[in-house]
mmCIF file of C-alpha atoms in Angstrom:
data_model
loop_
_atom_site.group_PDB
_atom_site.id
_atom_site.type_symbol
_atom_site.label_atom_id
_atom_site.label_comp_id
_atom_site.label_asym_id
_atom_site.label_seq_id
_atom_site.Cartn_x
_atom_site.Cartn_y
_atom_site.Cartn_z
ATOM 1 C CA UNK V 1 16.437 -8.386 1.803
ATOM 2 C CA UNK V 2 13.995 -10.515 -0.171
ATOM 3 C CA UNK V 3 13.564 -13.396 2.237
ATOM 4 C CA UNK V 4 10.191 -12.114 3.381
ATOM 5 C CA UNK V 5 8.992 -12.045 -0.228
ATOM 6 C CA UNK V 6 10.101 -15.617 -0.816
ATOM 7 C CA UNK V 7 8.215 -16.645 2.312
ATOM 8 C CA UNK V 8 5.037 -14.710 1.500
ATOM 9 C CA UNK V 9 4.894 -15.593 -2.200
ATOM 10 C CA UNK V 10 5.930 -19.240 -2.562
ATOM 11 C CA UNK V 11 6.004 -19.077 -6.362
ATOM 12 C CA UNK V 12 8.700 -16.427 -6.268
ATOM 13 C CA UNK V 13 12.150 -17.965 -6.305
ATOM 14 C CA UNK V 14 15.566 -16.423 -6.460
ATOM 15 C CA UNK V 15 16.296 -16.061 -10.161
ATOM 16 C CA UNK V 16 12.736 -15.650 -11.416
ATOM 17 C CA UNK V 17 12.133 -12.178 -10.037
ATOM 18 C CA UNK V 18 14.127 -9.129 -9.137
ATOM 19 C CA UNK V 19 13.639 -6.278 -6.713
ATOM 20 C CA UNK V 20 13.536 -2.950 -8.537
ATOM 21 C CA UNK V 21 13.026 -0.475 -5.679
ATOM 22 C CA UNK V 22 13.347 -0.250 -1.908
ATOM 23 C CA UNK V 23 10.262 -0.308 0.355
ATOM 24 C CA UNK V 24 8.220 2.897 0.191
ATOM 25 C CA UNK V 25 5.105 3.944 2.121
ATOM 26 C CA UNK V 26 4.150 6.714 -0.287
ATOM 27 C CA UNK V 27 2.534 4.603 -3.031
ATOM 28 C CA UNK V 28 0.938 1.226 -3.456
ATOM 29 C CA UNK V 29 0.298 -1.314 -6.188
ATOM 30 C CA UNK V 30 -2.596 0.548 -7.753
ATOM 31 C CA UNK V 31 -0.628 3.770 -7.928
ATOM 32 C CA UNK V 32 2.379 1.941 -9.374
ATOM 33 C CA UNK V 33 0.261 0.227 -12.017
ATOM 34 C CA UNK V 34 -1.148 3.661 -12.878
ATOM 35 C CA UNK V 35 2.339 5.182 -13.104
ATOM 36 C CA UNK V 36 2.200 7.184 -9.858
ATOM 37 C CA UNK V 37 4.930 6.941 -7.213
ATOM 38 C CA UNK V 38 3.710 9.596 -4.783
ATOM 39 C CA UNK V 39 0.151 8.746 -3.813
ATOM 40 C CA UNK V 40 -1.659 5.853 -2.123
ATOM 41 C CA UNK V 41 -4.604 4.809 -4.350
ATOM 42 C CA UNK V 42 -7.516 2.896 -2.838
ATOM 43 C CA UNK V 43 -11.296 3.405 -2.810
ATOM 44 C CA UNK V 44 -11.707 4.035 0.894
ATOM 45 C CA UNK V 45 -14.840 5.920 1.907
ATOM 46 C CA UNK V 46 -12.942 8.899 3.298
ATOM 47 C CA UNK V 47 -11.163 10.950 0.600
ATOM 48 C CA UNK V 48 -8.819 12.342 3.281
ATOM 49 C CA UNK V 49 -7.367 8.849 3.649
ATOM 50 C CA UNK V 50 -6.547 7.810 0.076
ATOM 51 C CA UNK V 51 -6.668 8.977 -3.521
ATOM 52 C CA UNK V 52 -9.152 7.517 -5.974
ATOM 53 C CA UNK V 53 -10.082 8.791 -9.436
ATOM 54 C CA UNK V 54 -13.241 10.841 -9.302
ATOM 55 C CA UNK V 55 -14.589 8.986 -12.336
ATOM 56 C CA UNK V 56 -14.759 5.722 -10.367
ATOM 57 C CA UNK V 57 -16.897 4.904 -7.336
ATOM 58 C CA UNK V 58 -15.195 4.547 -3.980
ATOM 59 C CA UNK V 59 -16.259 0.939 -3.631
ATOM 60 C CA UNK V 60 -14.167 -2.152 -2.966
ATOM 61 C CA UNK V 61 -15.378 -3.928 -6.087
ATOM 62 C CA UNK V 62 -13.695 -5.130 -9.242
ATOM 63 C CA UNK V 63 -16.006 -2.846 -11.246
ATOM 64 C CA UNK V 64 -14.748 0.184 -9.325
ATOM 65 C CA UNK V 65 -11.133 -0.766 -10.051
ATOM 66 C CA UNK V 66 -12.026 -1.360 -13.715
ATOM 67 C CA UNK V 67 -13.588 2.113 -13.840
ATOM 68 C CA UNK V 68 -10.522 3.653 -12.200
ATOM 69 C CA UNK V 69 -8.211 2.265 -14.886
ATOM 70 C CA UNK V 70 -10.766 3.083 -17.595
ATOM 71 C CA UNK V 71 -10.430 6.708 -16.484
ATOM 72 C CA UNK V 72 -6.730 6.409 -17.374
ATOM 73 C CA UNK V 73 -7.459 5.203 -20.883
ATOM 74 C CA UNK V 74 -7.424 1.460 -20.305
ATOM 75 C CA UNK V 75 -10.091 -0.840 -21.728
ATOM 76 C CA UNK V 76 -10.843 -4.434 -20.836
ATOM 77 C CA UNK V 77 -9.003 -7.032 -22.916
ATOM 78 C CA UNK V 78 -9.097 -10.791 -23.076
ATOM 79 C CA UNK V 79 -5.704 -11.942 -21.924
ATOM 80 C CA UNK V 80 -2.370 -11.217 -20.331
ATOM 81 C CA UNK V 81 -0.502 -12.017 -23.559
ATOM 82 C CA UNK V 82 1.964 -9.377 -24.656
ATOM 83 C CA UNK V 83 0.634 -7.190 -27.463
ATOM 84 C CA UNK V 84 3.187 -4.892 -29.074
ATOM 85 C CA UNK V 85 2.330 -1.221 -28.650
ATOM 86 C CA UNK V 86 -0.085 -1.883 -25.793
ATOM 87 C CA UNK V 87 0.474 -1.540 -22.069
ATOM 88 C CA UNK V 88 -1.560 -3.923 -19.925
ATOM 89 C CA UNK V 89 -2.572 -4.046 -16.300
ATOM 90 C CA UNK V 90 -3.820 -7.100 -14.401
ATOM 91 C CA UNK V 91 -6.286 -6.759 -11.542
ATOM 92 C CA UNK V 92 -6.269 -9.383 -8.793
ATOM 93 C CA UNK V 93 -9.079 -10.447 -6.472
ATOM 94 C CA UNK V 94 -9.061 -12.708 -3.476
ATOM 95 C CA UNK V 95 -10.780 -16.061 -3.270
ATOM 96 C CA UNK V 96 -13.635 -16.717 -2.814
ATOM 97 C CA UNK V 97 -14.937 -13.198 -2.210
ATOM 98 C CA UNK V 98 -13.798 -11.455 -5.380
ATOM 99 C CA UNK V 99 -12.489 -8.470 -3.427
ATOM 100 C CA UNK V 100 -9.724 -6.504 -5.205
ATOM 101 C CA UNK V 101 -6.311 -7.004 -3.640
ATOM 102 C CA UNK V 102 -3.606 -6.025 -6.113
ATOM 103 C CA UNK V 103 -2.681 -4.731 -9.556
ATOM 104 C CA UNK V 104 0.356 -5.347 -11.743
ATOM 105 C CA UNK V 105 1.539 -3.632 -14.929
ATOM 106 C CA UNK V 106 3.077 -5.359 -17.918
ATOM 107 C CA UNK V 107 6.527 -4.303 -19.088
ATOM 108 C CA UNK V 108 7.556 -4.085 -22.751
ATOM 109 C CA UNK V 109 9.472 -7.364 -22.338
ATOM 110 C CA UNK V 110 6.283 -9.201 -21.369
ATOM 111 C CA UNK V 111 7.138 -9.548 -17.700
ATOM 112 C CA UNK V 112 5.226 -7.697 -15.010
ATOM 113 C CA UNK V 113 6.021 -5.103 -12.392
ATOM 114 C CA UNK V 114 4.319 -4.916 -8.995
ATOM 115 C CA UNK V 115 4.552 -2.706 -5.960
ATOM 116 C CA UNK V 116 4.002 -5.089 -3.069
ATOM 117 C CA UNK V 117 1.956 -3.092 -0.565
ATOM 118 C CA UNK V 118 4.402 -0.774 1.175
ATOM 119 C CA UNK V 119 7.246 -3.168 0.529
ATOM 120 C CA UNK V 120 9.413 -3.340 -2.608
ATOM 121 C CA UNK V 121 8.656 -3.063 -6.328
ATOM 122 C CA UNK V 122 9.527 -6.254 -8.159
ATOM 123 C CA UNK V 123 9.720 -7.503 -11.739
ATOM 124 C CA UNK V 124 8.140 -10.953 -12.023
ATOM 125 C CA UNK V 125 6.073 -13.403 -13.983
ATOM 126 C CA UNK V 126 2.416 -12.513 -13.585
ATOM 127 C CA UNK V 127 1.220 -15.692 -11.903
ATOM 128 C CA UNK V 128 4.105 -15.801 -9.441
ATOM 129 C CA UNK V 129 2.365 -13.380 -7.072
ATOM 130 C CA UNK V 130 -0.896 -15.292 -7.088
ATOM 131 C CA UNK V 131 -1.806 -17.200 -3.951
ATOM 132 C CA UNK V 132 -3.349 -16.759 -0.550
ATOM 133 C CA UNK V 133 -2.483 -13.067 -0.227
ATOM 134 C CA UNK V 134 -3.455 -11.598 -3.606
ATOM 135 C CA UNK V 135 -5.682 -14.356 -4.926
ATOM 136 C CA UNK V 136 -5.785 -14.504 -8.718
ATOM 137 C CA UNK V 137 -5.383 -12.158 -11.681
ATOM 138 C CA UNK V 138 -8.927 -11.994 -13.003
ATOM 139 C CA UNK V 139 -9.213 -8.915 -15.212
ATOM 140 C CA UNK V 140 -6.885 -7.524 -17.849
ATOM 141 C CA UNK V 141 -6.962 -4.060 -19.352
ATOM 142 C CA UNK V 142 -4.848 -2.376 -22.004
ATOM 143 C CA UNK V 143 -4.106 1.002 -23.535
ATOM 144 C CA UNK V 144 -1.773 2.119 -26.291
ATOM 145 C CA UNK V 145 1.775 2.205 -25.006
ATOM 146 C CA UNK V 146 3.294 5.700 -25.149
ATOM 147 C CA UNK V 147 5.835 6.005 -27.935
ATOM 148 C CA UNK V 148 9.460 6.515 -26.945
ATOM 149 C CA UNK V 149 10.618 10.094 -26.948
ATOM 150 C CA UNK V 150 11.448 11.303 -30.440
ATOM 151 C CA UNK V 151 8.891 9.079 -32.160
ATOM 152 C CA UNK V 152 5.462 10.229 -33.210
ATOM 153 C CA UNK K 1 -9.442 -8.991 5.588
ATOM 154 C CA UNK K 2 -6.158 -10.545 4.500
ATOM 155 C CA UNK K 3 -3.650 -11.086 7.253
ATOM 156 C CA UNK K 4 -0.307 -12.476 6.295
ATOM 157 C CA UNK K 5 0.492 -15.952 7.588
ATOM 158 C CA UNK K 6 3.052 -15.178 10.246
ATOM 159 C CA UNK K 7 2.852 -16.132 13.882
ATOM 160 C CA UNK K 8 4.495 -14.368 16.773
ATOM 161 C CA UNK K 9 4.713 -14.635 20.474
ATOM 162 C CA UNK K 10 2.291 -12.188 21.991
ATOM 163 C CA UNK K 11 4.030 -12.214 25.327
ATOM 164 C CA UNK K 12 5.135 -8.769 26.344
ATOM 165 C CA UNK K 13 8.229 -8.422 28.447
ATOM 166 C CA UNK K 14 7.622 -6.904 31.863
ATOM 167 C CA UNK K 15 7.977 -3.179 32.464
ATOM 168 C CA UNK K 16 7.946 -2.088 28.856
ATOM 169 C CA UNK K 17 8.186 1.605 28.216
ATOM 170 C CA UNK K 18 5.597 3.193 25.951
ATOM 171 C CA UNK K 19 8.128 3.367 23.147
ATOM 172 C CA UNK K 20 9.230 -0.231 23.600
ATOM 173 C CA UNK K 21 5.636 -1.377 23.399
ATOM 174 C CA UNK K 22 5.032 0.792 20.328
ATOM 175 C CA UNK K 23 8.074 -0.619 18.523
ATOM 176 C CA UNK K 24 7.206 -4.214 19.450
ATOM 177 C CA UNK K 25 3.700 -3.821 18.078
ATOM 178 C CA UNK K 26 4.919 -1.891 15.051
ATOM 179 C CA UNK K 27 7.362 -4.650 14.127
ATOM 180 C CA UNK K 28 4.645 -7.299 14.217
ATOM 181 C CA UNK K 29 2.199 -5.116 12.321
ATOM 182 C CA UNK K 30 4.685 -4.222 9.585
ATOM 183 C CA UNK K 31 5.831 -7.792 9.121
ATOM 184 C CA UNK K 32 2.272 -9.026 8.768
ATOM 185 C CA UNK K 33 0.853 -6.260 6.537
ATOM 186 C CA UNK K 34 3.806 -5.022 4.482
ATOM 187 C CA UNK K 35 2.607 -6.400 1.151
ATOM 188 C CA UNK K 36 -1.017 -5.258 1.531
ATOM 189 C CA UNK K 37 -2.479 -2.225 -0.241
ATOM 190 C CA UNK K 38 -5.897 -1.985 1.379
ATOM 191 C CA UNK K 39 -5.667 0.617 4.184
ATOM 192 C CA UNK K 40 -8.557 -1.010 5.998
ATOM 193 C CA UNK K 41 -6.640 -4.292 6.084
ATOM 194 C CA UNK K 42 -3.425 -2.561 7.095
ATOM 195 C CA UNK K 43 -5.022 -0.548 9.894
ATOM 196 C CA UNK K 44 -7.404 -3.316 10.915
ATOM 197 C CA UNK K 45 -4.500 -5.503 12.017
ATOM 198 C CA UNK K 46 -4.687 -6.225 15.737
ATOM 199 C CA UNK K 47 -1.274 -4.693 16.461
ATOM 200 C CA UNK K 48 -2.194 -1.416 14.735
ATOM 201 C CA UNK K 49 -5.426 -1.372 16.705
ATOM 202 C CA UNK K 50 -3.467 -1.976 19.895
ATOM 203 C CA UNK K 51 -1.251 1.006 19.059
ATOM 204 C CA UNK K 52 -4.365 3.132 18.583
ATOM 205 C CA UNK K 53 -5.570 1.861 21.937
ATOM 206 C CA UNK K 54 -2.414 3.156 23.621
ATOM 207 C CA UNK K 55 -4.034 6.575 23.297
ATOM 208 C CA UNK K 56 -2.703 9.971 24.257
ATOM 209 C CA UNK K 57 0.694 8.911 25.675
ATOM 210 C CA UNK K 58 1.861 7.495 22.346
ATOM 211 C CA UNK K 59 0.810 10.448 20.182
ATOM 212 C CA UNK K 60 4.107 12.386 20.587
ATOM 213 C CA UNK K 61 6.035 9.308 19.439
ATOM 214 C CA UNK K 62 3.829 8.977 16.359
ATOM 215 C CA UNK K 63 4.303 12.677 15.585
ATOM 216 C CA UNK K 64 8.049 12.278 15.970
ATOM 217 C CA UNK K 65 8.001 9.459 13.429
ATOM 218 C CA UNK K 66 5.909 11.567 11.068
ATOM 219 C CA UNK K 67 8.402 14.388 11.271
ATOM 220 C CA UNK K 68 11.174 12.003 10.205
ATOM 221 C CA UNK K 69 9.377 10.446 7.238
ATOM 222 C CA UNK K 70 5.913 9.771 5.812
ATOM 223 C CA UNK K 71 4.134 7.104 7.822
ATOM 224 C CA UNK K 72 0.791 5.363 8.168
ATOM 225 C CA UNK K 73 0.329 6.910 11.588
ATOM 226 C CA UNK K 74 -1.669 9.441 9.542
ATOM 227 C CA UNK K 75 -4.372 6.750 9.439
ATOM 228 C CA UNK K 76 -4.243 6.211 13.213
ATOM 229 C CA UNK K 77 -4.289 9.789 14.465
ATOM 230 C CA UNK K 78 -7.807 10.692 13.245
ATOM 231 C CA UNK K 79 -9.153 7.762 15.240
ATOM 232 C CA UNK K 80 -7.049 8.634 18.285
ATOM 233 C CA UNK K 81 -7.762 12.365 18.323
ATOM 234 C CA UNK K 82 -11.172 12.789 16.714
ATOM 235 C CA UNK K 83 -9.595 15.425 14.483
ATOM 236 C CA UNK K 84 -8.201 15.452 10.956
ATOM 237 C CA UNK K 85 -6.125 18.320 9.561
ATOM 238 C CA UNK K 86 -5.766 16.653 6.150
ATOM 239 C CA UNK K 87 -7.529 18.324 3.239
ATOM 240 C CA UNK K 88 -9.514 16.020 0.921
ATOM 241 C CA UNK K 89 -7.261 17.109 -1.959
ATOM 242 C CA UNK K 90 -4.277 15.683 -0.035
ATOM 243 C CA UNK K 91 -5.861 12.299 0.619
ATOM 244 C CA UNK K 92 -3.430 9.499 -0.196
ATOM 245 C CA UNK K 93 -0.442 11.819 -0.299
ATOM 246 C CA UNK K 94 1.199 10.252 2.736
ATOM 247 C CA UNK K 95 3.969 12.851 2.740
ATOM 248 C CA UNK K 96 1.618 15.836 2.780
ATOM 249 C CA UNK K 97 -0.674 14.078 5.241
ATOM 250 C CA UNK K 98 2.305 13.510 7.537
ATOM 251 C CA UNK K 99 3.285 17.172 7.276
ATOM 252 C CA UNK K 100 -0.275 18.234 8.103
ATOM 253 C CA UNK K 101 -0.240 16.101 11.246
ATOM 254 C CA UNK K 102 3.137 17.425 12.380
ATOM 255 C CA UNK K 103 1.808 20.959 11.974
ATOM 256 C CA UNK K 104 -1.324 19.978 13.869
ATOM 257 C CA UNK K 105 0.769 18.511 16.677
ATOM 258 C CA UNK K 106 2.816 21.659 17.084
ATOM 259 C CA UNK K 107 -0.313 23.805 17.101
ATOM 260 C CA UNK K 108 -1.787 21.580 19.798
ATOM 261 C CA UNK K 109 1.306 21.968 21.924
ATOM 262 C CA UNK K 110 2.704 18.461 21.602
ATOM 263 C CA UNK K 111 6.441 18.093 22.162
ATOM 264 C CA UNK K 112 8.557 15.225 20.986
#
């Protein structure tokens, strides 16, 4: 089931990640990072093809992805380090072009969750999905983590 | 455009049916794009483009797939038909886009 992931992402090894959902064509990494499991998010030119927040330009640039997450309440932060009470996302770009490729969202335990294209969701260490396909995590953003139900 | 590092034999067996050719190309395309999120990279893959190039005869098979479950054929059909029944408000909703194309296919008289 996960052999293709081990082949595509050499830093992933059995035991350091886990699959958390089956493959699904209805949402992608950006949607998953944003908390959406029904829509494919990407800044294509044609709005009939993909969803993209209206507050962000439909451009394949890191700034456009930053603006998309800013529209969800995220602001740029310095690092991937876990900060209690904050939820972080990491934006990846390829090398050497700096074109956005992927986003991951940090879990309360400090690990990260990614939807891999239209393949599975996985829980992983952030840098374990870096490489020739996604490039490198280059921008981090955070917002206050929603309180558990019953707390205010 | 990122293409996943997988190599395949491109040799087609003789006397393939349209569906056999579709499934052969689909398998290659899915294996080599399954972890990508950029629709332009996914649909720019040579196998996806070859499916688009199969033209009218393959459209009923794509519509049949769309009736079964949401599928990225919704990104091929506008190119193949020159039409697009998807409303801008439904963009990215692969399920609703698939439903719109199935409805379009029935209205156009396709059978599958």
